[in-house]
Amino acid sequence: MTTLQHELTVTGDHTALPQIADFVEAACEQCCVDPCARFDIQLAVEEACCNIIEHAYSSAGGRLHLRFEVKGPDVEVTLHDSGQPFDPAAIPTPDLERPLEERPIGGLGLHLMRQLMDEVSFDFAGDAGNTLAMVKRNAVRQPAPGRPPCPSRPAECADV
């Protein structure tokens, strides 16, 4: 199985969000990610990055490393930071049945990531930092029989 990988390291602040969005868009385009899966990946990554910037770094700043990998038909996006640790078990499941005006502001980010992606996992390695991995299964378009690979797909992607 062919694996494609793209990496980006940015400052962990809101000014990096456009660069992150461009990175994800370009990686999806180059790797021929299905448009519906592309939307889910982009939104999940943006939400994850906003959460890291907002909660892991607060005003302290730091670095945020993104890795976008295509493994066969699947896409895995990994985010690594050295900010405050995060325990997803401490986040209550949002009550989506509750009227909107009675809900607290925020608190839907983790829920959104889990709804958009097929796998979401967290790893906390103390001083080594925090890692969030998200997988979208069957995200890469395969050309129809007898059709050439996606025109934006480079030759080295043809076997993916």
mmCIF file of N, CA and C in Angstrom, residues 71-157:
data_model
loop_
_atom_site.group_PDB
_atom_site.id
_atom_site.type_symbol
_atom_site.label_atom_id
_atom_site.label_comp_id
_atom_site.label_asym_id
_atom_site.label_seq_id
_atom_site.Cartn_x
_atom_site.Cartn_y
_atom_site.Cartn_z
ATOM 1 N N LYS A 71 -3.381 6.625 3.504
ATOM 2 C CA LYS A 71 -2.994 5.219 3.637
ATOM 3 C C LYS A 71 -4.061 4.405 2.917
ATOM 4 N N GLY A 72 -3.769 4.046 1.670
ATOM 5 C CA GLY A 72 -4.788 3.371 0.872
ATOM 6 C C GLY A 72 -5.940 4.328 0.644
ATOM 7 N N PRO A 73 -7.168 3.913 0.952
ATOM 8 C CA PRO A 73 -8.318 4.799 0.748
ATOM 9 C C PRO A 73 -8.594 5.738 1.925
ATOM 10 N N ASP A 74 -7.795 5.629 2.987
ATOM 11 C CA ASP A 74 -8.060 6.379 4.219
ATOM 12 C C ASP A 74 -7.137 7.589 4.355
ATOM 13 N N VAL A 75 -7.634 8.596 5.060
ATOM 14 C CA VAL A 75 -6.839 9.785 5.381
ATOM 15 C C VAL A 75 -6.717 9.867 6.893
ATOM 16 N N GLU A 76 -5.491 10.049 7.375
ATOM 17 C CA GLU A 76 -5.252 10.275 8.797
ATOM 18 C C GLU A 76 -4.584 11.633 8.965
ATOM 19 N N VAL A 77 -5.164 12.452 9.823
ATOM 20 C CA VAL A 77 -4.579 13.749 10.148
ATOM 21 C C VAL A 77 -4.169 13.698 11.611
ATOM 22 N N THR A 78 -2.901 13.997 11.868
ATOM 23 C CA THR A 78 -2.368 13.984 13.222
ATOM 24 C C THR A 78 -1.921 15.395 13.572
ATOM 25 N N LEU A 79 -2.323 15.844 14.753
ATOM 26 C CA LEU A 79 -1.926 17.159 15.257
ATOM 27 C C LEU A 79 -1.138 16.949 16.536
ATOM 28 N N HIS A 80 0.005 17.616 16.638
ATOM 29 C CA HIS A 80 0.845 17.478 17.830
ATOM 30 C C HIS A 80 1.136 18.868 18.387
ATOM 31 N N ASP A 81 0.962 19.002 19.707
ATOM 32 C CA ASP A 81 1.262 20.268 20.373
ATOM 33 C C ASP A 81 1.942 19.979 21.703
ATOM 34 N N SER A 82 2.514 21.019 22.289
ATOM 35 C CA SER A 82 3.161 20.874 23.596
ATOM 36 C C SER A 82 2.467 21.750 24.635
ATOM 37 N N GLY A 83 1.183 21.995 24.418
ATOM 38 C CA GLY A 83 0.410 22.820 25.341
ATOM 39 C C GLY A 83 -0.123 22.025 26.521
ATOM 40 N N GLN A 84 -1.106 22.607 27.210
ATOM 41 C CA GLN A 84 -1.728 21.964 28.367
ATOM 42 C C GLN A 84 -2.379 20.647 27.942
ATOM 43 N N PRO A 85 -2.266 19.604 28.766
ATOM 44 C CA PRO A 85 -2.906 18.332 28.416
ATOM 45 C C PRO A 85 -4.426 18.464 28.422
ATOM 46 N N PHE A 86 -5.072 17.583 27.671
ATOM 47 C CA PHE A 86 -6.525 17.593 27.534
ATOM 48 C C PHE A 86 -7.049 16.190 27.786
ATOM 49 N N ASP A 87 -8.048 16.078 28.636
ATOM 50 C CA ASP A 87 -8.669 14.787 28.935
ATOM 51 C C ASP A 87 -10.057 14.762 28.317
ATOM 52 N N PRO A 88 -10.233 14.079 27.183
ATOM 53 C CA PRO A 88 -11.545 14.067 26.536
ATOM 54 C C PRO A 88 -12.628 13.440 27.406
ATOM 55 N N ALA A 89 -12.245 12.570 28.334
ATOM 56 C CA ALA A 89 -13.234 11.945 29.221
ATOM 57 C C ALA A 89 -13.858 12.966 30.174
ATOM 58 N N ALA A 90 -13.175 14.077 30.390
ATOM 59 C CA ALA A 90 -13.688 15.111 31.296
ATOM 60 C C ALA A 90 -14.723 16.013 30.621
ATOM 61 N N ILE A 91 -14.882 15.862 29.314
ATOM 62 C CA ILE A 91 -15.834 16.694 28.574
ATOM 63 C C ILE A 91 -17.186 15.989 28.544
ATOM 64 N N PRO A 92 -18.220 16.616 29.083
ATOM 65 C CA PRO A 92 -19.534 15.970 29.080
ATOM 66 C C PRO A 92 -20.099 15.862 27.662
ATOM 67 N N THR A 93 -20.871 14.819 27.446
ATOM 68 C CA THR A 93 -21.551 14.662 26.163
ATOM 69 C C THR A 93 -22.591 15.776 26.044
ATOM 70 N N PRO A 94 -22.592 16.506 24.939
ATOM 71 C CA PRO A 94 -23.549 17.612 24.829
ATOM 72 C C PRO A 94 -24.985 17.102 24.719
ATOM 73 N N ASP A 95 -25.893 17.817 25.338
ATOM 74 C CA ASP A 95 -27.319 17.491 25.266
ATOM 75 C C ASP A 95 -27.898 18.218 24.060
ATOM 76 N N LEU A 96 -27.959 17.522 22.945
ATOM 77 C CA LEU A 96 -28.411 18.139 21.706
ATOM 78 C C LEU A 96 -29.925 18.312 21.651
ATOM 79 N N GLU A 97 -30.628 17.689 22.584
ATOM 80 C CA GLU A 97 -32.085 17.823 22.649
ATOM 81 C C GLU A 97 -32.500 19.077 23.416
ATOM 82 N N ARG A 98 -31.599 19.610 24.180
ATOM 83 C CA ARG A 98 -31.877 20.802 24.986
ATOM 84 C C ARG A 98 -32.061 22.012 24.063
ATOM 85 N N PRO A 99 -33.022 22.878 24.344
ATOM 86 C CA PRO A 99 -33.218 24.064 23.499
ATOM 87 C C PRO A 99 -31.931 24.884 23.397
ATOM 88 N N LEU A 100 -31.692 25.415 22.240
ATOM 89 C CA LEU A 100 -30.465 26.151 21.956
ATOM 90 C C LEU A 100 -30.217 27.275 22.958
ATOM 91 N N GLU A 101 -31.257 27.998 23.314
ATOM 92 C CA GLU A 101 -31.086 29.128 24.238
ATOM 93 C C GLU A 101 -30.729 28.688 25.652
ATOM 94 N N GLU A 102 -30.881 27.398 25.956
ATOM 95 C CA GLU A 102 -30.531 26.882 27.288
ATOM 96 C C GLU A 102 -29.160 26.215 27.320
ATOM 97 N N ARG A 103 -28.535 26.073 26.172
ATOM 98 C CA ARG A 103 -27.229 25.416 26.114
ATOM 99 C C ARG A 103 -26.116 26.412 26.402
ATOM 100 N N PRO A 104 -25.021 25.916 27.003
ATOM 101 C CA PRO A 104 -23.868 26.806 27.192
ATOM 102 C C PRO A 104 -23.199 27.088 25.846
ATOM 103 N N ILE A 105 -22.504 28.193 25.768
ATOM 104 C CA ILE A 105 -21.748 28.509 24.557
ATOM 105 C C ILE A 105 -20.550 27.573 24.502
ATOM 106 N N GLY A 106 -20.308 27.005 23.351
ATOM 107 C CA GLY A 106 -19.183 26.088 23.174
ATOM 108 C C GLY A 106 -19.534 24.681 23.613
ATOM 109 N N GLY A 107 -18.510 23.843 23.680
ATOM 110 C CA GLY A 107 -18.697 22.480 24.158
ATOM 111 C C GLY A 107 -19.092 21.473 23.097
ATOM 112 N N LEU A 108 -19.117 21.884 21.824
ATOM 113 C CA LEU A 108 -19.510 20.959 20.761
ATOM 114 C C LEU A 108 -18.335 20.504 19.895
ATOM 115 N N GLY A 109 -17.147 21.048 20.130
ATOM 116 C CA GLY A 109 -16.002 20.754 19.272
ATOM 117 C C GLY A 109 -15.643 19.285 19.201
ATOM 118 N N LEU A 110 -15.486 18.652 20.335
ATOM 119 C CA LEU A 110 -15.128 17.231 20.366
ATOM 120 C C LEU A 110 -16.241 16.397 19.741
ATOM 121 N N HIS A 111 -17.475 16.730 20.066
ATOM 122 C CA HIS A 111 -18.627 16.031 19.478
ATOM 123 C C HIS A 111 -18.596 16.166 17.950
ATOM 124 N N LEU A 112 -18.341 17.363 17.470
ATOM 125 C CA LEU A 112 -18.286 17.613 16.035
ATOM 126 C C LEU A 112 -17.182 16.788 15.375
ATOM 127 N N MET A 113 -15.992 16.783 15.966
ATOM 128 C CA MET A 113 -14.886 16.001 15.404
ATOM 129 C C MET A 113 -15.250 14.523 15.331
ATOM 130 N N ARG A 114 -15.882 14.015 16.380
ATOM 131 C CA ARG A 114 -16.257 12.592 16.404
ATOM 132 C C ARG A 114 -17.352 12.268 15.393
ATOM 133 N N GLN A 115 -18.216 13.230 15.110
ATOM 134 C CA GLN A 115 -19.265 13.014 14.118
ATOM 135 C C GLN A 115 -18.711 13.064 12.695
ATOM 136 N N LEU A 116 -17.741 13.919 12.467
ATOM 137 C CA LEU A 116 -17.197 14.113 11.127
ATOM 138 C C LEU A 116 -16.181 13.052 10.729
ATOM 139 N N MET A 117 -15.429 12.555 11.698
ATOM 140 C CA MET A 117 -14.353 11.605 11.410
ATOM 141 C C MET A 117 -14.734 10.216 11.907
ATOM 142 N N ASP A 118 -14.112 9.193 11.336
ATOM 143 C CA ASP A 118 -14.421 7.814 11.724
ATOM 144 C C ASP A 118 -13.686 7.387 12.983
ATOM 145 N N GLU A 119 -12.534 7.968 13.229
ATOM 146 C CA GLU A 119 -11.773 7.686 14.453
ATOM 147 C C GLU A 119 -11.181 8.993 14.969
ATOM 148 N N VAL A 120 -11.249 9.174 16.279
ATOM 149 C CA VAL A 120 -10.615 10.319 16.935
ATOM 150 C C VAL A 120 -9.953 9.777 18.193
ATOM 151 N N SER A 121 -8.628 9.949 18.303
ATOM 152 C CA SER A 121 -7.935 9.450 19.491
ATOM 153 C C SER A 121 -6.942 10.492 19.995
ATOM 154 N N PHE A 122 -6.730 10.466 21.300
ATOM 155 C CA PHE A 122 -5.834 11.405 21.966
ATOM 156 C C PHE A 122 -4.735 10.630 22.674
ATOM 157 N N ASP A 123 -3.525 11.187 22.653
ATOM 158 C CA ASP A 123 -2.410 10.595 23.383
ATOM 159 C C ASP A 123 -1.671 11.730 24.090
ATOM 160 N N PHE A 124 -1.416 11.538 25.372
ATOM 161 C CA PHE A 124 -0.736 12.554 26.173
ATOM 162 C C PHE A 124 0.532 11.942 26.729
ATOM 163 N N ALA A 125 1.660 12.485 26.324
ATOM 164 C CA ALA A 125 2.940 11.916 26.712
ATOM 165 C C ALA A 125 3.732 12.877 27.581
ATOM 166 N N GLY A 126 3.073 13.524 28.517
ATOM 167 C CA GLY A 126 3.763 14.420 29.445
ATOM 168 C C GLY A 126 4.539 15.495 28.726
ATOM 169 N N ASP A 127 5.842 15.570 28.996
ATOM 170 C CA ASP A 127 6.689 16.597 28.390
ATOM 171 C C ASP A 127 6.817 16.448 26.877
ATOM 172 N N ALA A 128 6.520 15.250 26.353
ATOM 173 C CA ALA A 128 6.610 15.027 24.909
ATOM 174 C C ALA A 128 5.437 15.659 24.170
ATOM 175 N N GLY A 129 4.391 16.035 24.893
ATOM 176 C CA GLY A 129 3.284 16.751 24.270
ATOM 177 C C GLY A 129 2.034 15.925 24.063
ATOM 178 N N ASN A 130 1.094 16.532 23.356
ATOM 179 C CA ASN A 130 -0.224 15.962 23.101
ATOM 180 C C ASN A 130 -0.357 15.628 21.623
ATOM 181 N N THR A 131 -0.981 14.508 21.334
ATOM 182 C CA THR A 131 -1.211 14.116 19.954
ATOM 183 C C THR A 131 -2.677 13.768 19.770
ATOM 184 N N LEU A 132 -3.275 14.358 18.755
ATOM 185 C CA LEU A 132 -4.642 14.061 18.352
ATOM 186 C C LEU A 132 -4.570 13.440 16.969
ATOM 187 N N ALA A 133 -5.138 12.255 16.813
ATOM 188 C CA ALA A 133 -5.170 11.587 15.512
ATOM 189 C C ALA A 133 -6.623 11.404 15.093
ATOM 190 N N MET A 134 -6.920 11.785 13.855
ATOM 191 C CA MET A 134 -8.268 11.646 13.309
ATOM 192 C C MET A 134 -8.181 10.918 11.971
ATOM 193 N N VAL A 135 -9.055 9.933 11.784
ATOM 194 C CA VAL A 135 -9.052 9.130 10.562
ATOM 195 C C VAL A 135 -10.395 9.270 9.865
ATOM 196 N N LYS A 136 -10.335 9.458 8.548
ATOM 197 C CA LYS A 136 -11.522 9.431 7.697
ATOM 198 C C LYS A 136 -11.344 8.250 6.754
ATOM 199 N N ARG A 137 -12.200 7.252 6.903
ATOM 200 C CA ARG A 137 -12.104 6.033 6.092
ATOM 201 C C ARG A 137 -12.692 6.260 4.692
ATOM 202 N N ASN A 138 -12.136 5.557 3.735
ATOM 203 C CA ASN A 138 -12.617 5.583 2.344
ATOM 204 C C ASN A 138 -12.792 7.007 1.824
ATOM 205 N N ALA A 139 -11.818 7.842 2.106
ATOM 206 C CA ALA A 139 -11.900 9.257 1.737
ATOM 207 C C ALA A 139 -11.304 9.557 0.368
ATOM 208 N N VAL A 140 -10.436 8.680 -0.121
ATOM 209 C CA VAL A 140 -9.733 8.939 -1.371
ATOM 210 C C VAL A 140 -10.539 8.366 -2.526
ATOM 211 N N ARG A 141 -10.810 9.226 -3.514
ATOM 212 C CA ARG A 141 -11.564 8.786 -4.697
ATOM 213 C C ARG A 141 -10.696 7.875 -5.542
ATOM 214 N N GLN A 142 -11.298 6.826 -5.984
ATOM 215 C CA GLN A 142 -10.638 5.948 -6.941
ATOM 216 C C GLN A 142 -11.252 6.232 -8.309
ATOM 217 N N PRO A 143 -10.458 6.325 -9.351
ATOM 218 C CA PRO A 143 -11.035 6.591 -10.663
ATOM 219 C C PRO A 143 -11.921 5.435 -11.116
ATOM 220 N N ALA A 144 -12.933 5.752 -11.906
ATOM 221 C CA ALA A 144 -13.809 4.718 -12.461
ATOM 222 C C ALA A 144 -12.992 3.823 -13.380
ATOM 223 N N PRO A 145 -13.403 2.555 -13.528
ATOM 224 C CA PRO A 145 -12.662 1.647 -14.420
ATOM 225 C C PRO A 145 -12.508 2.264 -15.812
ATOM 226 N N GLY A 146 -11.299 2.189 -16.328
ATOM 227 C CA GLY A 146 -11.014 2.719 -17.654
ATOM 228 C C GLY A 146 -10.769 4.217 -17.691
ATOM 229 N N ARG A 147 -10.876 4.898 -16.542
ATOM 230 C CA ARG A 147 -10.649 6.342 -16.481
ATOM 231 C C ARG A 147 -9.255 6.594 -15.910
ATOM 232 N N PRO A 148 -8.618 7.671 -16.327
ATOM 233 C CA PRO A 148 -7.300 7.987 -15.768
ATOM 234 C C PRO A 148 -7.432 8.430 -14.316
ATOM 235 N N PRO A 149 -6.329 8.411 -13.573
ATOM 236 C CA PRO A 149 -6.362 8.906 -12.194
ATOM 237 C C PRO A 149 -6.817 10.359 -12.157
ATOM 238 N N CYS A 150 -7.185 10.800 -10.989
ATOM 239 C CA CYS A 150 -7.603 12.189 -10.777
ATOM 240 C C CYS A 150 -6.569 13.113 -11.413
ATOM 241 N N PRO A 151 -6.993 14.101 -12.218
ATOM 242 C CA PRO A 151 -6.028 14.950 -12.919
ATOM 243 C C PRO A 151 -5.074 15.693 -11.998
ATOM 244 N N SER A 152 -5.499 15.968 -10.782
ATOM 245 C CA SER A 152 -4.610 16.699 -9.881
ATOM 246 C C SER A 152 -3.692 15.767 -9.106
ATOM 247 N N ARG A 153 -3.878 14.484 -9.296
ATOM 248 C CA ARG A 153 -3.082 13.508 -8.559
ATOM 249 C C ARG A 153 -1.741 13.305 -9.263
ATOM 250 N N PRO A 154 -0.638 13.504 -8.562
ATOM 251 C CA PRO A 154 0.663 13.271 -9.182
ATOM 252 C C PRO A 154 0.871 11.786 -9.472
ATOM 253 N N ALA A 155 1.799 11.498 -10.354
ATOM 254 C CA ALA A 155 2.038 10.120 -10.783
ATOM 255 C C ALA A 155 2.310 9.192 -9.609
ATOM 256 N N GLU A 156 3.013 9.671 -8.586
ATOM 257 C CA GLU A 156 3.337 8.797 -7.457
ATOM 258 C C GLU A 156 2.104 8.434 -6.639
ATOM 259 N N CYS A 157 0.966 9.100 -6.878
ATOM 260 C CA CYS A 157 -0.270 8.791 -6.151
ATOM 261 C C CYS A 157 -1.110 7.746 -6.872
#
